mmCIF file of C-alpha atoms in Angstrom:
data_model
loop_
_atom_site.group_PDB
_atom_site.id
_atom_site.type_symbol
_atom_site.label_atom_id
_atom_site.label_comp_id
_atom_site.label_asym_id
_atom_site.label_seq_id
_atom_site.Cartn_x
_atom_site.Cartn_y
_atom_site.Cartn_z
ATOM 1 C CA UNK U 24 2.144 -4.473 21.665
ATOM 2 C CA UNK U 25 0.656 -7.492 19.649
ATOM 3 C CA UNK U 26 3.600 -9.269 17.911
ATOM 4 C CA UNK U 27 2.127 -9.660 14.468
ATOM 5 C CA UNK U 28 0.649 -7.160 11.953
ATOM 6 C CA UNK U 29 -2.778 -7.835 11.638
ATOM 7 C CA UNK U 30 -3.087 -7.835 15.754
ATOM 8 C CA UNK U 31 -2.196 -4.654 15.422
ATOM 9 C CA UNK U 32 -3.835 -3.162 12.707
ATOM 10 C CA UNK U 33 -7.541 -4.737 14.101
ATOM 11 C CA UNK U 34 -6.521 -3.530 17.678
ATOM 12 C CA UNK U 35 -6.245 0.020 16.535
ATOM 13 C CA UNK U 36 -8.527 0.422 14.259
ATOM 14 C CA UNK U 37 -10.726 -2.764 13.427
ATOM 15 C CA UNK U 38 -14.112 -0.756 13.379
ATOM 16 C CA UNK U 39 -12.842 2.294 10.945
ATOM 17 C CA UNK U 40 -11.488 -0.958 8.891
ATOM 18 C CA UNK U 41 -14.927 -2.311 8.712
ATOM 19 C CA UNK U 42 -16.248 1.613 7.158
ATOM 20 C CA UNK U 43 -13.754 1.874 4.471
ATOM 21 C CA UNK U 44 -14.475 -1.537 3.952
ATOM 22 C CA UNK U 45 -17.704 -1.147 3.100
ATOM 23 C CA UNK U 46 -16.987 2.149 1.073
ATOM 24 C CA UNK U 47 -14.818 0.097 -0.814
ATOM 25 C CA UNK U 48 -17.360 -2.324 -1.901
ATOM 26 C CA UNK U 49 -19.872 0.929 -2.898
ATOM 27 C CA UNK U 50 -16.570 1.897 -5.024
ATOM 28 C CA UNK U 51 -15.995 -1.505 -6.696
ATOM 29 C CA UNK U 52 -19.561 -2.069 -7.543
ATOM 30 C CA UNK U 53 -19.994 1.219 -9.432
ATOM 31 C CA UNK U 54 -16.508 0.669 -11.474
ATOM 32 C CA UNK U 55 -18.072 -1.452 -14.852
ATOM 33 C CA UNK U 56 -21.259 0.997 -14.953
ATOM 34 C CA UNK U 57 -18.988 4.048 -16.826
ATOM 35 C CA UNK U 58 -17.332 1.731 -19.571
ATOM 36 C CA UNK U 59 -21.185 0.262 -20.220
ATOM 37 C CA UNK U 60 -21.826 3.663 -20.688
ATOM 38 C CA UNK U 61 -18.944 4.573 -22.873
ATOM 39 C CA UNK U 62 -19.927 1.336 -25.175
ATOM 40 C CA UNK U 63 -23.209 2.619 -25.390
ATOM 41 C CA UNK U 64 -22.275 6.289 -26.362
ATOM 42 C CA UNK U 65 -19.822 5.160 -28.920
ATOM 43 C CA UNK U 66 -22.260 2.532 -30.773
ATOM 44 C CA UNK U 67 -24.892 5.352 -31.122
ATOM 45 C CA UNK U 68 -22.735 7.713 -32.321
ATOM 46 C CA UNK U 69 -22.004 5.358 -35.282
ATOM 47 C CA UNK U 70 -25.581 4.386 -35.993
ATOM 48 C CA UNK U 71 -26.395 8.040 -36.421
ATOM 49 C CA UNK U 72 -30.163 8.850 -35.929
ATOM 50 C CA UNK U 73 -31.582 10.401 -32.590
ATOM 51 C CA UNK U 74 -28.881 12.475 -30.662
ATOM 52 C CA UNK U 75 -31.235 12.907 -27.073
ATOM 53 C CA UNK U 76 -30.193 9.253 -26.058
ATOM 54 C CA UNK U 77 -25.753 10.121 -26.654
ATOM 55 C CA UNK U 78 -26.969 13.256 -23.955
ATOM 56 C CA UNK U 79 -28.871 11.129 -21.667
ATOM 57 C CA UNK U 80 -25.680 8.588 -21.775
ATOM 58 C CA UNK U 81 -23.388 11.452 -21.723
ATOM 59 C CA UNK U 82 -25.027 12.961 -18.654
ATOM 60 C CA UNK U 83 -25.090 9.525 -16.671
ATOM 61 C CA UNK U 84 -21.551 9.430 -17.374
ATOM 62 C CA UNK U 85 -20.854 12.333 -15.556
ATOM 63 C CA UNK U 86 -23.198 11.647 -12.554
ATOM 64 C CA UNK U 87 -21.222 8.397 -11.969
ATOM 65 C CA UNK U 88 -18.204 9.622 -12.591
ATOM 66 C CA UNK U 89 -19.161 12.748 -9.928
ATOM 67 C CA UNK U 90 -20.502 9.579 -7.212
ATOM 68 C CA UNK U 91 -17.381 7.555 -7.672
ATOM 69 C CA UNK U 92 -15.073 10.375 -6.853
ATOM 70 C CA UNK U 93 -16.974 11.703 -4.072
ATOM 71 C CA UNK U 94 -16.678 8.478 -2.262
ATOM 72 C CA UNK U 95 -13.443 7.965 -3.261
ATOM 73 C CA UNK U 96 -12.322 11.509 -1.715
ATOM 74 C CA UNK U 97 -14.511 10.667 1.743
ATOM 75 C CA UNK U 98 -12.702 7.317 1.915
ATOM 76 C CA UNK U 99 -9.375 9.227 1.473
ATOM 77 C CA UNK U 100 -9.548 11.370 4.059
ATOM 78 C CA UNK U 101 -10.887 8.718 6.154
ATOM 79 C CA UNK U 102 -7.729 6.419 5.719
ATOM 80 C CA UNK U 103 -5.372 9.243 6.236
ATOM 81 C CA UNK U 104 -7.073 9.789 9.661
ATOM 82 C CA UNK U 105 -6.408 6.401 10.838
ATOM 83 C CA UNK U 106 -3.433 6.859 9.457
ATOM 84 C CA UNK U 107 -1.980 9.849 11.687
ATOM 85 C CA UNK U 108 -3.954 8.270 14.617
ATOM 86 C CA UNK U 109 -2.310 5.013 14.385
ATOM 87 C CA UNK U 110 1.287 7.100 14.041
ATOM 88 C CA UNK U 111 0.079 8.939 17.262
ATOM 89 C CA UNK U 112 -0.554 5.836 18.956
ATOM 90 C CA UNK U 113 3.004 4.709 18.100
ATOM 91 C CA UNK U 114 5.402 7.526 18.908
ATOM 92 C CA UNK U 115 2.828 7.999 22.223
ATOM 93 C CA UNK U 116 4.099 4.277 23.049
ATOM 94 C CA UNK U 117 7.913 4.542 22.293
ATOM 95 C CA UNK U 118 8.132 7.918 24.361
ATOM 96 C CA UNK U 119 6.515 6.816 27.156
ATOM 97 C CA UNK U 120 8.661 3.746 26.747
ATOM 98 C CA UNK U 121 11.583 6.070 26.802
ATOM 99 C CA UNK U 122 10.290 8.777 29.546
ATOM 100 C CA UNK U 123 9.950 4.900 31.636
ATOM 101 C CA UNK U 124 13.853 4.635 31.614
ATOM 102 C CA UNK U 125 15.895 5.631 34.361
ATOM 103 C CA UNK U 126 18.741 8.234 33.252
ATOM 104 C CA UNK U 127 21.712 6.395 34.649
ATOM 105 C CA UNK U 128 20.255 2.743 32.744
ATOM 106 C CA UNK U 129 19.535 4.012 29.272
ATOM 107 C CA UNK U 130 22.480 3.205 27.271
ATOM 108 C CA UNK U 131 23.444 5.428 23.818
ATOM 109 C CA UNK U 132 22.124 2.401 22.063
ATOM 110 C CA UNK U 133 18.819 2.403 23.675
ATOM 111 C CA UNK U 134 18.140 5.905 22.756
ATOM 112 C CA UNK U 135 19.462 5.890 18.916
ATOM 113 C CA UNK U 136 16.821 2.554 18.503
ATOM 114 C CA UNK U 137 13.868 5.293 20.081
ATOM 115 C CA UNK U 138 14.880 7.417 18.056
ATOM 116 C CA UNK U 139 14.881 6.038 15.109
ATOM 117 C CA UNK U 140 11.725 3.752 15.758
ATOM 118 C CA UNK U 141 9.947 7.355 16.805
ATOM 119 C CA UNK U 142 11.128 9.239 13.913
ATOM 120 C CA UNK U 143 11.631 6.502 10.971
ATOM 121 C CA UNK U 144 10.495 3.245 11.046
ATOM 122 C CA UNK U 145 6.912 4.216 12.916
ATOM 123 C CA UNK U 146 5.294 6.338 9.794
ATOM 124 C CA UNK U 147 5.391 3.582 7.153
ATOM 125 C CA UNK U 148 3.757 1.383 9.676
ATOM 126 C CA UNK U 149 0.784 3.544 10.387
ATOM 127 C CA UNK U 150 0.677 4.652 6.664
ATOM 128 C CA UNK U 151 -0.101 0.758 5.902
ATOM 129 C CA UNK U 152 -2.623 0.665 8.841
ATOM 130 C CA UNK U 153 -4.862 3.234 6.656
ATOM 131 C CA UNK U 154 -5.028 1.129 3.265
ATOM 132 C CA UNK U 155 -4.430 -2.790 4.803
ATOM 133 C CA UNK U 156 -7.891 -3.829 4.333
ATOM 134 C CA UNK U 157 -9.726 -1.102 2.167
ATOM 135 C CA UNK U 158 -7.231 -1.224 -0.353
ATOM 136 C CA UNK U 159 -6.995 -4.887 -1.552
ATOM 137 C CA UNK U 160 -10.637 -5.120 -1.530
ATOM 138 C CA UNK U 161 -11.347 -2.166 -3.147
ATOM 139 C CA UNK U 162 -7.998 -2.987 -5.839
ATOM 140 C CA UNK U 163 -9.430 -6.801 -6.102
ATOM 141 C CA UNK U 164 -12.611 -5.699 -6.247
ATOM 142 C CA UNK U 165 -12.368 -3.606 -9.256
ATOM 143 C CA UNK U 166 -10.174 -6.245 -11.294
ATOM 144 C CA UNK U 167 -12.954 -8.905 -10.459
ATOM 145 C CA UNK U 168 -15.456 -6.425 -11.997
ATOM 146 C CA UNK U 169 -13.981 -5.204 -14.809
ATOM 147 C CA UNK U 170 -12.839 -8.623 -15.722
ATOM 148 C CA UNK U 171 -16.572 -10.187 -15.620
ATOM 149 C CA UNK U 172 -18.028 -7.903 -17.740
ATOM 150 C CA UNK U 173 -14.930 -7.822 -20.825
ATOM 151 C CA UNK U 174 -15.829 -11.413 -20.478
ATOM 152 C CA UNK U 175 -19.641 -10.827 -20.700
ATOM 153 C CA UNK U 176 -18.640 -8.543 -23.784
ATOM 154 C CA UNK U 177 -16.110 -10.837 -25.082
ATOM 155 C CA UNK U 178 -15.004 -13.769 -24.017
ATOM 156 C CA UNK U 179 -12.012 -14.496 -25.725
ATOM 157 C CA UNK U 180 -10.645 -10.854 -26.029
ATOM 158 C CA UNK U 181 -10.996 -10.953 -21.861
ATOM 159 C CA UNK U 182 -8.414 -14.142 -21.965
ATOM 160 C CA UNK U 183 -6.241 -12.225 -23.946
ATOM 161 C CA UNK U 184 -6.000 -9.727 -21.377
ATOM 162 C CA UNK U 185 -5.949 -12.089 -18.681
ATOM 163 C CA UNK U 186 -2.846 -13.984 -20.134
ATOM 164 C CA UNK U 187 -1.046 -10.586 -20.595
ATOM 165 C CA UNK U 188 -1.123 -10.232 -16.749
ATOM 166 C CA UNK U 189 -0.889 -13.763 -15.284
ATOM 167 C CA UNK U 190 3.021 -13.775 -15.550
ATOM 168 C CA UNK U 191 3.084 -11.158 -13.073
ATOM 169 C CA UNK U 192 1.534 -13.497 -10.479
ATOM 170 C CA UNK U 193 4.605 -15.045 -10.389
ATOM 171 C CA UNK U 194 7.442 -12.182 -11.185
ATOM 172 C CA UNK U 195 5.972 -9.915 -8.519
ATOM 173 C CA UNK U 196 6.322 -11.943 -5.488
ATOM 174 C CA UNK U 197 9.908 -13.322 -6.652
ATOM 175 C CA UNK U 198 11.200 -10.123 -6.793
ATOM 176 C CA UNK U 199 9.356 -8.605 -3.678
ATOM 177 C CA UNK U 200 11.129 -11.577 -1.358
ATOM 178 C CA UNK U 201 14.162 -9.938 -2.732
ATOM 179 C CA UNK U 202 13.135 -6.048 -1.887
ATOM 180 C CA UNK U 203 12.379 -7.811 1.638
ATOM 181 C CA UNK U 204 15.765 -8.819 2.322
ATOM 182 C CA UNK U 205 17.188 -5.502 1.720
ATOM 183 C CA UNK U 206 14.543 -3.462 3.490
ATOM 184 C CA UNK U 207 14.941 -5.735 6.731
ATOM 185 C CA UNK U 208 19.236 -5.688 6.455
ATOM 186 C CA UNK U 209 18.785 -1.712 6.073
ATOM 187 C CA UNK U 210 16.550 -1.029 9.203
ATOM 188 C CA UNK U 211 19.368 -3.096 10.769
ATOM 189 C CA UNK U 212 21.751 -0.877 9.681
ATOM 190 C CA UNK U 213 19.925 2.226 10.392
ATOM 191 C CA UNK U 214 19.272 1.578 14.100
ATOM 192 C CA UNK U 215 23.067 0.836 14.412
ATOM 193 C CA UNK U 216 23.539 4.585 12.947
ATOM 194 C CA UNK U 217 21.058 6.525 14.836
ATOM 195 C CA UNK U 218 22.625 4.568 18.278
ATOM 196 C CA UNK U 219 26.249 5.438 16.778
ATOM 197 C CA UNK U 220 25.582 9.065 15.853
ATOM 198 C CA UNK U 221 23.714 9.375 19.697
ATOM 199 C CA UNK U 222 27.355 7.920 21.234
ATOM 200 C CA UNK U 223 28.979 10.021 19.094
ATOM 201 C CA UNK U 224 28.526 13.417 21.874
ATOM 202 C CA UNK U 225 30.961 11.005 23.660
ATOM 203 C CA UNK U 226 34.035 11.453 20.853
ATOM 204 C CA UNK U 227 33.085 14.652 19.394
ATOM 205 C CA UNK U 228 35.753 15.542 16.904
ATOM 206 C CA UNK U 229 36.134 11.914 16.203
ATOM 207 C CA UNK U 230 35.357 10.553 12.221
ATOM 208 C CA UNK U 231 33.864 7.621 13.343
ATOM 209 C CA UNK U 232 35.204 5.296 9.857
ATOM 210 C CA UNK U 233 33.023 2.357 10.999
ATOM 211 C CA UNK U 234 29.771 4.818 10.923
ATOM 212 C CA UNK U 235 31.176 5.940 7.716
ATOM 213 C CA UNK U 236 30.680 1.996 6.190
ATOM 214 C CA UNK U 237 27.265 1.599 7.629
ATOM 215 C CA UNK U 238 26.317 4.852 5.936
ATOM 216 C CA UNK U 239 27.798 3.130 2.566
ATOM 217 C CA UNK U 240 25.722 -0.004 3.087
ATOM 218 C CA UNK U 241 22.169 1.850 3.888
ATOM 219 C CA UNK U 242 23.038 3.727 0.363
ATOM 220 C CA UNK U 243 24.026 0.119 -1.402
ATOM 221 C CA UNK U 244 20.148 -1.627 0.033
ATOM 222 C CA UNK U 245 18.695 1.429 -0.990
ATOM 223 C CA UNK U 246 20.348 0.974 -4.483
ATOM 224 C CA UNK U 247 19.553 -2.318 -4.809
ATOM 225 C CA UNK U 248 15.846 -1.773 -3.563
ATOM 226 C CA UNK U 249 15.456 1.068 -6.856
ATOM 227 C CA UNK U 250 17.041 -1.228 -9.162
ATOM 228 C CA UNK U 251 14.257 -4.269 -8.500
ATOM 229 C CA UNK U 252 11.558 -2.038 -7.531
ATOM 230 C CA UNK U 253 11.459 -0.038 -11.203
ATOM 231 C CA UNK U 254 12.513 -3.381 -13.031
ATOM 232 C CA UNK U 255 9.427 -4.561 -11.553
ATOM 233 C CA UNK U 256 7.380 -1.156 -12.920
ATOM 234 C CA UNK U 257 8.790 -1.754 -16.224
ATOM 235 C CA UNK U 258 7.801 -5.136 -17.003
ATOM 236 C CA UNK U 259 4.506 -4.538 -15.202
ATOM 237 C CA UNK U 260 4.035 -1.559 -18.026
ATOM 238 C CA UNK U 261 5.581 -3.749 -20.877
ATOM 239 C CA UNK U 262 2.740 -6.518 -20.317
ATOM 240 C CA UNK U 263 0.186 -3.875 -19.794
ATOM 241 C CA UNK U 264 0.774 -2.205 -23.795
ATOM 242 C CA UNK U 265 1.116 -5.553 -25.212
ATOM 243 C CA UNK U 266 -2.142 -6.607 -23.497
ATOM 244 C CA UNK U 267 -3.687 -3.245 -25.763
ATOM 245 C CA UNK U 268 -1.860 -4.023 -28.776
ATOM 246 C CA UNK U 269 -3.350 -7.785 -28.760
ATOM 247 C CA UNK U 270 -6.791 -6.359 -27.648
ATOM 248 C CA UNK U 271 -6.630 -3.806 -30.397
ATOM 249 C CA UNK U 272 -5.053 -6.387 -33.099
ATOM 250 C CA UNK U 273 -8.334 -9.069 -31.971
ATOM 251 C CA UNK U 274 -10.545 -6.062 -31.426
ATOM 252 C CA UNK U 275 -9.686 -4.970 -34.882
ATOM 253 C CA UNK U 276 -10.222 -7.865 -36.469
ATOM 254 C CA UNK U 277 -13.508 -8.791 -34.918
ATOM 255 C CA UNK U 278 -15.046 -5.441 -35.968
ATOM 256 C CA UNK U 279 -13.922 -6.279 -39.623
ATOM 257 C CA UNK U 280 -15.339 -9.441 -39.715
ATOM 258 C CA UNK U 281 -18.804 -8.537 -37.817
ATOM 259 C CA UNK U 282 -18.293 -10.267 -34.913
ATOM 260 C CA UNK U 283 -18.565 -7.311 -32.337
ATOM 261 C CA UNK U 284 -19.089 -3.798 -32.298
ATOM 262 C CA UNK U 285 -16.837 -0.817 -32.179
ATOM 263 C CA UNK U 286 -17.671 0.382 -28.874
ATOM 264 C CA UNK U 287 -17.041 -3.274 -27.424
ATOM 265 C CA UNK U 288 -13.199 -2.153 -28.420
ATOM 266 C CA UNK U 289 -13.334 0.951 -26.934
ATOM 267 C CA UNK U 290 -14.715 -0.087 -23.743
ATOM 268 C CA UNK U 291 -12.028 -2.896 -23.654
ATOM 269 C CA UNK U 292 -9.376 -0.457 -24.307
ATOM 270 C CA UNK U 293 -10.666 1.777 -21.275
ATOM 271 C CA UNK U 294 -11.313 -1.363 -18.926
ATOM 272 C CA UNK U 295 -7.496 -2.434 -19.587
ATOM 273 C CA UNK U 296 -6.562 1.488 -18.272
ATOM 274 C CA UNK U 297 -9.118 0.174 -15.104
ATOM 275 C CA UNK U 298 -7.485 -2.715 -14.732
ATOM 276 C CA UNK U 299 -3.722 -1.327 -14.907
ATOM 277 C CA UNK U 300 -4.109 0.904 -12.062
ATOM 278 C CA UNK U 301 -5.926 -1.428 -9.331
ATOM 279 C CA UNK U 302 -3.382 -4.031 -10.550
ATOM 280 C CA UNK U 303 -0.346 -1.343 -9.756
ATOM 281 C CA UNK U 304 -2.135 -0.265 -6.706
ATOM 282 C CA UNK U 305 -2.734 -4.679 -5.555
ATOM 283 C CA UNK U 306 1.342 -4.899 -6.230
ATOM 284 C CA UNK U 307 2.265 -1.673 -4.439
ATOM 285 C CA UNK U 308 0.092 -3.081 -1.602
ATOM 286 C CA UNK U 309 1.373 -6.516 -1.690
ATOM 287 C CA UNK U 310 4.800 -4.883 -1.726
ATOM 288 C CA UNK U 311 4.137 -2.613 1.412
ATOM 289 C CA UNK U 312 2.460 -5.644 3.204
ATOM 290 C CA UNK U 313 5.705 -7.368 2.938
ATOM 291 C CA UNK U 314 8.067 -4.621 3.889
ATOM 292 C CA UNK U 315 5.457 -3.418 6.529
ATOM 293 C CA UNK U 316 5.617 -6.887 7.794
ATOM 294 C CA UNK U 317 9.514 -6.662 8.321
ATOM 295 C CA UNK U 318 9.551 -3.215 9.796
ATOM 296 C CA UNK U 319 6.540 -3.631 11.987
ATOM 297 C CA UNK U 320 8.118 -7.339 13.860
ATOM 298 C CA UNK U 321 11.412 -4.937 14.509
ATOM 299 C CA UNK U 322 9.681 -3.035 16.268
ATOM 300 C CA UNK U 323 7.261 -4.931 17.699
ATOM 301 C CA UNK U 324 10.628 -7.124 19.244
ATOM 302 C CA UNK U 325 12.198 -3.574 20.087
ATOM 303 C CA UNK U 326 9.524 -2.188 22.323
ATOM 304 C CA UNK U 327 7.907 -5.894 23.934
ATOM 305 C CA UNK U 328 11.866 -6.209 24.861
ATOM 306 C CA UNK U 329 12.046 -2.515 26.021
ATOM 307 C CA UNK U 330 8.461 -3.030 28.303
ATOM 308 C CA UNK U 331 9.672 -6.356 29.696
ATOM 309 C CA UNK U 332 13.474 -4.769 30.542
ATOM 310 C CA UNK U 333 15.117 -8.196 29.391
ATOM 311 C CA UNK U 334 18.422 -6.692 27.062
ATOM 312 C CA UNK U 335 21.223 -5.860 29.714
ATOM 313 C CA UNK U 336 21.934 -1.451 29.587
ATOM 314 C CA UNK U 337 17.943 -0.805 28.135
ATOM 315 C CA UNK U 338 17.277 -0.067 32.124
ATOM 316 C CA UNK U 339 14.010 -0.412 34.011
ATOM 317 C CA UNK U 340 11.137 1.911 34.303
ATOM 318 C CA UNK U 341 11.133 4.124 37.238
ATOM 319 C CA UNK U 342 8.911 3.014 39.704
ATOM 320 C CA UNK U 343 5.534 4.908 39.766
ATOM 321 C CA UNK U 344 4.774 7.674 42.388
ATOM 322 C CA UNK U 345 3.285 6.464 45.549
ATOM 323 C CA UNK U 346 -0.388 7.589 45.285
ATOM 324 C CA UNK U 347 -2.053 10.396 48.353
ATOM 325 C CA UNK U 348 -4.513 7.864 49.957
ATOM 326 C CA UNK U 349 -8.220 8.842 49.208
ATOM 327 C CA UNK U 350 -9.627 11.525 51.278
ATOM 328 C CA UNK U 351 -12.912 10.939 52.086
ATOM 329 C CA UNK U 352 -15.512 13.630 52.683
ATOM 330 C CA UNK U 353 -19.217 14.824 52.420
#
């Protein structure tokens, strides 16, 4: 099994990586076209005159709109299939990892750490596999978009907005290290409860008091993973309003004074909406990149140490069959 993440993720699916990729790029590039649109529609509608050119807009609207989500729903289901194949590929590998041990070798430890690598720590993994490259180029795509053409509306309304998100450059990865630490110290802990509760047929009756503390500690890094992960949510949405209220404070004020047009506003209001969701989605990724990271080199170790039989009481594969010799004939 290769021992970092991106080995993995190109050795099980690099080609379907290199499709969503480029559905991705389709999806990025047709992202500013809507809010031209929008701008358009809106500074019509306040001219007055013709109304066959709002319909024409109107309509084109829509048949983006309809292309963007169709690709968007292929490239869906496409990552969800890689998905579930890269899960099958995993809990394949840790049972025939398991089937490989002899009965009289594999300790009650060995088989809570299958267990819980089949049944816990393997979905996350191969959920990440789906969205590892797609996502961040279709997420940092979009922002790169949007953000070149609010500044080819407006310049300094665009730096406005930019400034509104730039302290999250450095909040979000402070406070992911921290989610890190947690998520890595409670996959510890888990693997020492699924091996305790599979020793456990041994005392049956028994309230095992030290399970009963690593139980307590899962639920305190659990706790502590809430508390920073919606901390980080809320100041993410607190910089995304005031980045509206100074657009629509500067927006404001430029329409008053002539210096742009109403539907430049507008469209800036509805590219900050664009930009708050690929910017949510780029975190959430960066965050699951991280704890994927941690879960994915525990079980990397677990299984490259289970193949090469090097931890005393993990036991050693039966040895294979002996093969009929070849029969040869006419």
């Amino acid at each position: 099994m290769p021992q970092s993440l991106p080995g993995f993720i190109w050795r099980i699916s690099g080609r379907h990586q290199i499709v969503l990729s480029a559905l991705s790029i389709i999806v990025f590039l047709l992202s500013a076209a809507p809010l031209e649109v929008q701008r358009r529609i809106v500074n019509e509608a306040f001219k007055g005159g013709i109304y066959k050119p709002i319909l024409v807009l109107a309509l084109a609207y829509v048949g983006l709109a309809l292309a963007e989500g169709v690709i968007k729903l292929a490239m869906n289901v496409y990552r969800g299939w890689v998905g579930e194949n890269a899960l099958r590929w995993l809990r394949r590998s840790v049972n025939r990892l398991q089937a490989g041990l002899a009965e009289d070798e594999s300790t009650d430890e060995a088989l809570g750490i299958e267990t819980s690598m089949m049944l816990a720590e393997a979905e996350p993994i191969a959920g990440f596999v789906a969205s590892s490259v797609s996502e961040p180029l279709l997420q940092g795509g979009l922002l790169l978009t949007v953000f070149g053409y609010m500044i080819y509306l407006q310049p300094f309304m665009a730096l406005v907005a930019f400034a509104v998100f730039s302290p999250q450059i450095v909040i979000v990865p402070v406070m992911q290290r921290a989610i890190n630490r947690r998520v890595a110290r409670r996959i510890a802990t888990l693997r020492e409860v699924s091996a305790a509760m599979v020793g456990a047929r041994a005392n049956a009756g028994a309230l095992d008091l030290l399970q009963e503390e690593r139980i307590d500690r899962v639920f305190a890094f659990n706790m502590g993973i809430f508390k920073l992960k919606f901390s980080m949510n809320f100041l993410m949405n607190l910089l995304h309003h005031a980045g509206t209220a100074g657009v629509l404070g500067i927006g404001g004020w430029f329409v008053v004074t002539g210096e742009t047009e109403v539907g430049t506003v507008v469209a800036f209001i509805s590219g900050l909406a664009k930009i708050n969701d690929p910017w949510g989605d780029l975190v959430n990724w960066f965050r699951d990149l991280s704890s994927t990271s941690t879960r994915y080199g525990l079980i990397a170790d677990a299984m490259n140490t289970l193949a090469a039989h090097d931890v005393p009481g993990l036991g050693r594969p039966r040895p294979a069959p002996a093969q009929p010799a070849a029969v040869s004939g006419s």
